[in-house]
Amino acid sequence: MRKNSEIKYLFEPKSIAVIGASQNPEKIGYKIVQNIVSSQFRGNIYPINPKGGELLGNKIYSSILDVEDNIDLACIAVPAKYTFDVVKECGKKGVKYLAIITSGFSEVGNLEEEKKMVSYAKKNGMRILGPNIFGIYSSIAPVNATFGPGNIKRGNVAIITQSGALGIAMIGKTKFENIGLSAIVSVGNKSDLEEAELLEYLIDDKNTKVILMYIEGIKKGEKLVSILKQATKKKPIVVIKSGRSKRGAQAAASHTGSLAGADEIFSDIMKQCGVLRAESIEEALNWSKFLSNTPKPMGENAVIITNGGGIGVMAADASEKYGVNLYDDFEVLKNTFKDAVPDFGSTKNPVDLTGQAKISDYEIAINTALKNKEIHSIICLGCETAVINSESLKSTIKSIYKRSRSEKPIVFSFFGGQEIEDSINFLRRKGVPIFSDVYEAISCLGVLYISKRRLKDKVEQLKSINIDFKKINQIIKDVQKDNRTFLLSHEAQNLMQAANIQNPKSILARNLDEATKAAEEIGYPVVMKIVSKDIIHKSDAGGVALNLADKKELIDAYQAIIYNCKKYKPEAHIVGVEVSEMVKKGTEIIIGSRRDHTFGPIVMFGLGGIYVEIMKDVSFRAYPLNSHEARIMIKEIKSYPLLLGVRGEKKKDINSIVDTILKVGAVLYNFPDITDIEINPLVVYKERHGAKAVDVRILLYNKGDLDE
Ligand code: COA
C-alpha cells in the first residue's frame, strides 16, 4: 500500500491520463479533459480512447500502455462494465492514483465489482478515489480534473464531499458567494480513499485555511476521529452531516451504500474532535468563508454596536447561544463610547447608538472599538431607518471592513426592506460578512471563537490505566467456557474490582449458611440477589431483597428468594445468592461503554433514572479519551448543575466519575471480546468520598459473531 506522503500525487499530479476521453463535447470524458486543459495544468495530459485522434491539442492514445511517461493520476470515465479492465491496465502501467468517475457500483448494490477493483488496486500499489465521483480540483497543481464547472475560483477553503451532485453545486455556489477554493474532492463510494487520508494532506496544505466536509456515512470512524483531533489543532474543520432524521438516514444509506451512525453520537464525537458541525450547507459555507477570511481574535471580549434595542437583545441572546463573550466592564465601555453615543443612548454592551444613528455615527463607534485593545471583536447591527442611506451603507461598510479585517474580527447584520437586502447582497459579493439574520452573523463569530479555543485545548497524554489484565482475561474465559455471552452479577463485580472501580463489598453464597456468614463479614444491612444464568430479570422473579437488617431478616429473605425463583422458572439452575453491602444513598449516574459500528469503542455518561430514560440527557465520546475530555463530557449534560450541588447539597465527587469513565472505556478497549459494559447506577458521593458501581451489566460477543 502507498505511504500517506504519496497522497500528494493525487493533489499535485505531474501527469494525468483520462481514460474514456471523448471527442464528443456532450460526454463526461470530454468535459474532464477540457477542464484540465483550461485549469492551466502544468503537467502532461494523456487522453485515452481506442479510437485515437486528437483532443483539445492533445494526442489521444489508444491505450494507457502506449504512454511512455509515468502516470500519477488516471481519471476513469468508461461505463461500469469496462471499468475493471481499465483498472487492470492501469495496474500494468503502474499508475499511482485512480479517480473512478463511473457510477454503477456499491451505491446500486454492485458491491462485488467494486471489491474486485479495490483488491486489485491494493495488490498493484494503486489507490482509488471513488468510484461514483465528479473528480478532484486542486489549486496547487493547479488542476480541475472534474466534470463540474470550469474556472473554479481559487482560495483557501478545501471541500471534501460524499455527494457528487451537491459538490458540483457547491462549486457554483462558492463562486457566487465569492468563496475561493484550494481543493474540492469528491469521495463518492469511498471504496478505498476516505476523508481521513485526504485530511492528512489538507491539514498541512499551506493553501488551505478551512476544510469543509459533507458526510453521509462514515466507514473507518476510529481513524477519522484520530486525524480530526490533530487536524482541528491546526485549522478549523466544518462538517455537514446528512441523515439526522430516520428518513434522512435511510436515504443516505441507500445513496452511499454505507450506514450513518446515530446522530447524537456523531455530534458528540465531532465536538470531542473540535469539529464545527453546521446545520445546513448555507451555514457551513458562511462559516467557512468567515473562518478563511478573518484573523483570530486576540481575546474573548466582543462588543455589540446597534441602532435598536430589540435587535441588540437578540444579538445578546445569540451571543450566549454561540459562546461569544460580551465585554462587561461598563466603566471602560463608557469611557470608550461616550463621544460616539448620544445622551439618551447606552454605552453598555450592546452599545446603542439609537434610531437616529447615521452610517457615519457607526463609523465613529466602530473606529473607536477598533482602537481599544480591551475590545477583541465587533458585532455591528442595524435596523432600517429613514436616516440609513443604502448608498453610504454600502460604501462605508465596505471600507470599514477593508480596514478592520486584518485587525479584529467584525460581523454585520442589517435588517430591513428591499434597499437593505440589495445592500447586503452587494456587500456579501464583496466578501463582507453581513447577514440579514443576526443569528447567522453571530454564529460565524461563535465558530471563530470555538476554533481559537481549540488551539489552546490541552493535549493531555493518555494516562496508563491501572487494571488487572490477567484477572479480567480469566473472568472472560470462564464465562465463555460456560457458553454465556453475559456475566453474572458477581462476575461483573469481580471484573469491576480487577479494573479498580469501587463497588459494594459482595460475596457469592451457595447456601444459607454461607449467606449468613457473608452477611456477618460484610456487616448489616445487606442486599441479597439470586445468582442464576437462567434468571436475567431478577426483580421480576422475586430474586432481590434489599436492606436486610439482621440474621432473621436474612434467613426469611433467603428462603423467599429461592422459593420465588424456583416458582418463576422451575428449570433454572441456581448457583446461589450474592450478598452485598447495602450502599448509602448518593447521586445515581449511568456510565456505559460499547463498540459502535462506526466509531469503535465509545463511552456514555448521564444521570440515572428519569434523566437518562425520559430526558435522554446523556453525552458520548470516542475512546481513547483523556481526563480533560471526560470532564467536558460530564459538563455537557443539561443536568450537570445537580453534580455541582443544588439546594444546599454538597458538590459530588466528579473526579471519581472521570476515573470510572476512563476505566470502563479502557476495559472495553483492551478486551475485544466485550461488546457492552453498563454501570447503572454508579452511586456518587460528595467530593473526595468516591463512587460505587452498584449494578453492572457486561456483555460479550457471541463467538460465532466474532468468527464471521
Ligand atoms: N478505454 C478508453 N476509452 C474507452 C474504453 C476503454 N477501455 N471503453 C470505452 N471507451 C470510450 C468510448 O468509446 C467513449 O468514447 P467515444 O465518445 O469516443 O465513443 C468513451 O469512452 C465513453 O464511453 P461511453 O460508452 O460513451 O460512455 P458515456 O460517456 O456515455 O458514460 C460514464 C461513461 C462513465 C460517464 C457513465 O458510465 C457514468 O458512470 N455516468 C455517471 C457518472 C457520474 O454521475 N458519476 C458520479 C458523479 S457525482
PDB file of C-alpha atoms and ligand atoms in Angstrom, residues 19-24 27-29 48-51 62 76-80 82 86 89 101-104 132-134 147 163-165 168 186, ligand 1:
ATOM      1  CA  ILE A  19      -9.498   7.093 -19.848  1.00  0.00           C
ATOM      2  CA  GLY A  20     -12.732   7.387 -21.792  1.00  0.00           C
ATOM      3  CA  ALA A  21     -11.677  10.780 -23.183  1.00  0.00           C
ATOM      4  CA  SER A  22     -14.168  11.559 -25.913  1.00  0.00           C
ATOM      5  CA  GLN A  23     -14.236  13.998 -28.789  1.00  0.00           C
ATOM      6  CA  ASN A  24     -17.948  14.393 -28.193  1.00  0.00           C
ATOM      7  CA  LYS A  27     -19.621  13.466 -22.845  1.00  0.00           C
ATOM      8  CA  ILE A  28     -18.095  13.447 -19.403  1.00  0.00           C
ATOM      9  CA  GLY A  29     -14.797  12.167 -20.837  1.00  0.00           C
ATOM     10  CA  ILE A  48      -7.046   7.663 -23.790  1.00  0.00           C
ATOM     11  CA  ASN A  49      -9.562   6.254 -26.260  1.00  0.00           C
ATOM     12  CA  PRO A  50      -9.178   3.228 -28.586  1.00  0.00           C
ATOM     13  CA  LYS A  51     -10.269   5.430 -31.499  1.00  0.00           C
ATOM     14  CA  SER A  62      -5.421   4.195 -27.842  1.00  0.00           C
ATOM     15  CA  ILE A  76     -11.608   6.812 -15.476  1.00  0.00           C
ATOM     16  CA  ALA A  77     -14.821   7.663 -17.315  1.00  0.00           C
ATOM     17  CA  VAL A  78     -15.812   4.496 -19.143  1.00  0.00           C
ATOM     18  CA  PRO A  79     -19.015   2.555 -18.450  1.00  0.00           C
ATOM     19  CA  ALA A  80     -19.030   0.331 -15.318  1.00  0.00           C
ATOM     20  CA  TYR A  82     -15.406  -1.909 -18.729  1.00  0.00           C
ATOM     21  CA  VAL A  86      -9.275  -0.395 -17.359  1.00  0.00           C
ATOM     22  CA  GLU A  89      -4.441  -1.830 -17.482  1.00  0.00           C
ATOM     23  CA  ILE A 101     -15.823   8.774 -12.074  1.00  0.00           C
ATOM     24  CA  THR A 102     -18.043   5.918 -13.235  1.00  0.00           C
ATOM     25  CA  SER A 103     -21.254   5.110 -11.350  1.00  0.00           C
ATOM     26  CA  GLY A 104     -22.912   1.722 -11.054  1.00  0.00           C
ATOM     27  CA  ASN A 132     -19.080   7.369  -8.364  1.00  0.00           C
ATOM     28  CA  ILE A 133     -17.368  10.770  -8.146  1.00  0.00           C
ATOM     29  CA  PHE A 134     -17.173  14.005 -10.101  1.00  0.00           C
ATOM     30  CA  PHE A 147     -16.702  17.280 -14.994  1.00  0.00           C
ATOM     31  CA  SER A 163     -22.365  13.725  -2.539  1.00  0.00           C
ATOM     32  CA  GLY A 164     -21.291  14.422  -6.083  1.00  0.00           C
ATOM     33  CA  ALA A 165     -24.311  16.445  -7.090  1.00  0.00           C
ATOM     34  CA  ILE A 168     -20.806  20.236  -8.138  1.00  0.00           C
ATOM     35  CA  SER A 186     -15.481  14.027  -4.423  1.00  0.00           C
TER      36      SER A 186
HETATM   37  N1  COA B   1     -10.609   2.766 -22.848  1.00  0.00           N
HETATM   38  C1  COA B   1     -10.756   4.009 -23.299  1.00  0.00           C
HETATM   39  N2  COA B   1     -11.905   4.501 -23.744  1.00  0.00           N
HETATM   40  C2  COA B   1     -12.969   3.708 -23.756  1.00  0.00           C
HETATM   41  C3  COA B   1     -12.899   2.388 -23.297  1.00  0.00           C
HETATM   42  C4  COA B   1     -11.655   1.911 -22.835  1.00  0.00           C
HETATM   43  N3  COA B   1     -11.484   0.679 -22.372  1.00  0.00           N
HETATM   44  N4  COA B   1     -14.108   1.842 -23.421  1.00  0.00           N
HETATM   45  C5  COA B   1     -14.922   2.798 -23.921  1.00  0.00           C
HETATM   46  N5  COA B   1     -14.214   3.914 -24.140  1.00  0.00           N
HETATM   47  C6  COA B   1     -14.667   5.191 -24.671  1.00  0.00           C
HETATM   48  C7  COA B   1     -15.905   5.115 -25.502  1.00  0.00           C
HETATM   49  O1  COA B   1     -15.652   4.690 -26.804  1.00  0.00           O
HETATM   50  C8  COA B   1     -16.382   6.536 -25.422  1.00  0.00           C
HETATM   51  O2  COA B   1     -15.701   7.366 -26.333  1.00  0.00           O
HETATM   52  P1  COA B   1     -16.417   7.929 -27.700  1.00  0.00           P
HETATM   53  O3  COA B   1     -17.317   9.023 -27.268  1.00  0.00           O
HETATM   54  O4  COA B   1     -15.274   8.366 -28.497  1.00  0.00           O
HETATM   55  O5  COA B   1     -17.143   6.753 -28.263  1.00  0.00           O
HETATM   56  C9  COA B   1     -15.964   6.973 -24.025  1.00  0.00           C
HETATM   57  O6  COA B   1     -15.011   6.015 -23.579  1.00  0.00           O
HETATM   58  C10 COA B   1     -17.105   6.942 -23.053  1.00  0.00           C
HETATM   59  O7  COA B   1     -17.814   5.743 -23.162  1.00  0.00           O
HETATM   60  P2  COA B   1     -19.395   5.710 -23.451  1.00  0.00           P
HETATM   61  O8  COA B   1     -19.781   4.297 -23.664  1.00  0.00           O
HETATM   62  O9  COA B   1     -19.767   6.688 -24.471  1.00  0.00           O
HETATM   63  O10 COA B   1     -19.953   6.136 -22.046  1.00  0.00           O
HETATM   64  P3  COA B   1     -20.554   7.522 -21.572  1.00  0.00           P
HETATM   65  O11 COA B   1     -19.626   8.627 -21.786  1.00  0.00           O
HETATM   66  O12 COA B   1     -21.920   7.664 -22.050  1.00  0.00           O
HETATM   67  O13 COA B   1     -20.611   7.206 -19.998  1.00  0.00           O
HETATM   68  C11 COA B   1     -19.704   7.314 -17.846  1.00  0.00           C
HETATM   69  C12 COA B   1     -19.478   6.868 -19.259  1.00  0.00           C
HETATM   70  C13 COA B   1     -18.531   6.898 -17.007  1.00  0.00           C
HETATM   71  C14 COA B   1     -19.841   8.829 -17.803  1.00  0.00           C
HETATM   72  C15 COA B   1     -21.030   6.664 -17.288  1.00  0.00           C
HETATM   73  O14 COA B   1     -20.921   5.279 -17.377  1.00  0.00           O
HETATM   74  C16 COA B   1     -21.310   7.017 -15.885  1.00  0.00           C
HETATM   75  O15 COA B   1     -20.924   6.312 -14.960  1.00  0.00           O
HETATM   76  N6  COA B   1     -22.012   8.158 -15.654  1.00  0.00           N
HETATM   77  C17 COA B   1     -22.305   8.643 -14.341  1.00  0.00           C
HETATM   78  C18 COA B   1     -21.132   9.457 -13.838  1.00  0.00           C
HETATM   79  C19 COA B   1     -21.487  10.072 -12.524  1.00  0.00           C
HETATM   80  O16 COA B   1     -22.558  10.633 -12.344  1.00  0.00           O
HETATM   81  N7  COA B   1     -20.546   9.982 -11.521  1.00  0.00           N
HETATM   82  C20 COA B   1     -20.813  10.457 -10.209  1.00  0.00           C
HETATM   83  C21 COA B   1     -20.819  11.912 -10.209  1.00  0.00           C
HETATM   84  S1  COA B   1     -21.041  12.572  -8.655  1.00  0.00           S
END
